Amino acid sequence: MLYIKCPHCGLRSQNEFSYGGDATVKRPELNKEVSDQNWDNFVYLRKSPRGKHLELWQHISGCRQWIKVERDTLTHEIFKTLKANEEL
Amino acid sequence: MSENYRLEKGGLINRNKKIKFKFNGKKYFGYEGDTLASALLANGVHLVGRSFKYHRPRGFFGAGVDEPYAIVQMNRNNEVDPNVRATEQELFEGLEAKSVNCWPNVNFDIGAINNFLNKFFPAGFYYKTFMWPKSFWYKIYEPIIRKAAGFGAASIKHDKERYEHKYEYCDLLIAGTGPSGLASAYAAAQNGARVILAEDKSRIGGSLLVNEVTIGNQSGQEWAEKIISELKSMPNVIIKNRSQVFGYYDHNMLVMSERVSDHLPKTDKYTPKQRLWYIRAKEVIISSGSIERPLVFGNNDTPGVMLSSAAKEYLKVYGVLVGKKPIIFTNNDSGYETAIEFKKNGIDPLILDSRKNPDSEIIKEAKDLEISIKFSYVVVAANGYKKVNSANIAKISDDKKIISNIESIKCDCICVSGFWTPTIHLASQSGNKTKFNEEIDAFVPSKSKQKETTLGSANGVFTLEETLKTSFEKGSELSKQITNKENKVSIPTVVEKKSSKHDKFWCVPLPEGKNYKRFLDFQNDVSVSDIQLALREGYRSIEHVKRYTTLGMATDQGKTSNLNGLQLVSEVENKVVPQVGHTTFRPPYTPVAIGAIVGREVGKHSKPTRKSPMHYWHEKNNAVFVDAGVWLRPRYYKQGNENLFEASKREAKNVRQNVGVCDVTTLGKIDIKGPDAAEFLNRVYTNAWLKLPVGKARYGVMLREDGIVMDDGTTTRISENHYHMTTTTAQAANVLSHLEYYLQLVWPELNVNVVSSTEQWAGAAIAGPKSRDVLQRLFPDLDVSKEGLPFMGYMEGNLFGVNAKIFRISFSGELAYEVNVESDNGNFMWEKIMEIGKEFNIQPYGTEALSTLRIEMGHVAGSELDGRTIPYDNSLEGLVSKKKDFIGKRSLSKKAFIEPDRQKVVGVVPLDKKTSIPEGSYIVKDAKAKLPNPKLGHVSASCWSVEYDNPFSLAIIKDGKNMIGQKLFAMSPLKNKTIPVEIVSSHYVDPKGERVRS
Ligand SMILES: [Zn+2]
């Protein structure tokens, strides 16, 4: 079980969090033309890297904040955790 | 029956307390402090089971976790427990156990015929044999193999025992209480660190209980006792015996299984049988010791052949002789310690040492005691079937290739010592890339991966002096980093006998013309020839060899077999062992009961049962409840002998004719506040929200980004910047996370706050043509007329002194209102509604009637919004704005979603107006078409229409819009039904929606 440092609450066990996928995906802006290809990329296509991955988690049983976690998908090492509005 | 193999004195057992037990139906006795294994050995019982593949007789091989043979089925307090190692099971009064893996019994085992047919059971026999004729596999081969295989039979009864989980945090977790564990724990505790010290056996002390050493001026055992009693008095130390740290997981979390009650006749009240500890440690010390390696020779699996260290443990801890005419076969000095122990107790052992001319203190001591020793000698084969009765021994050449002078010697046990294998499982699980240590012919941990430090013989250090020194130092150093305190402890002087170097020899060659089976893996019956065959057949990777031959795959996970297997592969392949590498050490280190893993996740899985404030009223009024997510909701209120069908029909009918009341507390509620709340809702829902006036509610549909409907519900504008959103019961939590996602990550510029208020409000839906009359009586001061409170209107009122929110919304399709009051007042509200509604013939209705009402009205719900449908499919396209953008809108223009024959919800009526259509049925054009019959769609929900008194269903079918009026078939292969049906509008009752607006 991972040990994730919530930037708001501190170190907590994984079972307090829920996973939210790739944190680098940007939703296309509202009311702007989006090509089929770009929309499909946003909705469906995700990279599945072996190694460092910046991903979203929500501290669902804690402060309910969505946070960013930089994690190695192979070793589970967590390098850094960030608030939703912070960039690496 | 008397104990013929118990010494008159000695051992750590309590001789004042005799304990009666039964094995395979026969009565025996032992003493308090015995294991089942030691008690059986004291009674001279060596035959305890049959091997996995050949069903050869099996005795005891070890004295602890490494035991590959003595697996028994326990019967304790009327519960059965399979796969229990007799070497770990402590004796208790009335214990009953029996052998496994033998049928019909251990003395006459029909499976043993496999032994004589062993040509049919080579490596990979599962893959090779029984392949032809194919039909024989299911009918003949498999059932027989199944009957003959496996360790014990699991109970099919519900396990009444209680298992617990516990989460714990500490500075240092120390696994193992031998010298390294005790020393490091002591040093760390002195520095104020929070320490958990775990021992898998019942006795703490590890090798100190069996080795003849002196620490300071005390024996090893006395020293251990002193340290333990000091540690026990310290508040920062937790000592757990009968506790196996079996897995090292990510981020320094380890899991330990504590056998809390297995040593007792039955589990005490308020105590679990077993407890699983999830321990997050800042530092971990692995002091798990080492396990003796077997030597490999002919028929080395015969009962009576066992590890020399086990024989010593039975002597020193239990006062039990494993034999009275022992042969000690060794390649190192450890065997001498066992021999000396025998000699001291009046037994004359014979030592066979594969080494030519070893010399050390301990060998000298053995010589001084006049123990017979033969150097350059080996055991070629054990003789005897159910018990060893003699050994063929021989001289071995210096290069270990040629044996000569074979002679047979009588004996009743053969104690083997092939040197020691460090227990590196935890280190390896942590991610430590282990390295091969040529000095000791075994793998040891190398650079730490997580926060783990391996000490003592687990680290390949076999002298007590060095072990104690490094352990005191490490315990002090690691704890100091955490506590910033240092209380120096002095390291005691040690007296131990120096050993000479072990012999790399481990496998006795076959004599000419002999074809003895020489076993590597004792539990899975993997022999030297099996590995050789696998290699001849081209298996190279050690992982493949393992799976093909099942080497190291049994419940003992190869604790005694892995290294010898690697030695063999490296010899045949002409590689060095580190090139071959070892297989992955996967948790658990020892088998863990499924019950312990499950813990309290039984029944409702520890989830709280949520009950509405009106729950007890429902209970008192004969409600039959149904699980709705974590909630309990009344399904129907039983009157007299009514069944579900009759009651729900009555309740639904009463709503259509008079008035009914339904507990809707479980609906998800989200409070939304902020100046940008309207804009936010406008982005979340598919319809327009910017112009909703204060005091009005609106029905809304929200999508996922892929265009699929996520949830629906009504949201009410309470005041300028304050909205009250409702969600379905099931989706409440997901919708909240969804809203938080967009507010925190996608549109952080929006000034909006959301919070769940589900539990703050109790809700009652009052529905039916007479609902306005009831409402007016509840709120005499309010104008609740058609004009005063129109459809989708909202007002606040005072319900006999209680603040209430009144929404004119309807799920039943009738004139209806939902009244919300603060949860604490829920029951008050409910009773008032019932009291006042009496003269209008009000009746409570449950979820079943609620379903009926919504289905015949064609209101979609969870069974249509099933995560696969878009608004169009649910006839909700009118709620999809063409002007504004919203979550998921772009997806709705995808090709598949705008096909002209896109699926759509329709109504389905059986032609005979009698036969109910099972939910999940397929809708097909031709009931007799060839299979697979192309399906048009499926029936999503079914009810008995109270309006028309016939069955009615909703279905989502291809080109639904053009199917109205068609005669089709509903087919349910599960219920074996084919029902001719007509497709009608999904709005079966009141298609124009006049009632809700009345
Ligand atoms: Zn948090």
CSV table of C-alpha atoms and ligand atoms in Angstrom, one decimal, chain A residues 6 8-9 59 62-64, ligand 1:
chain,number,residue,atom,x,y,z
A,6,CYS,CA,-1.1,14.9,0.7
A,8,HIS,CA,-2.7,19.6,2.7
A,9,CYS,CA,-2.8,16.8,5.3
A,59,HIS,CA,-7.8,12.6,-1.0
A,62,GLY,CA,-9.5,13.2,3.9
A,63,CYS,CA,-9.5,16.8,2.7
A,64,ARG,CA,-11.2,15.9,-0.6
C,1,ZN,ZN,-5.6,15.8,2.2
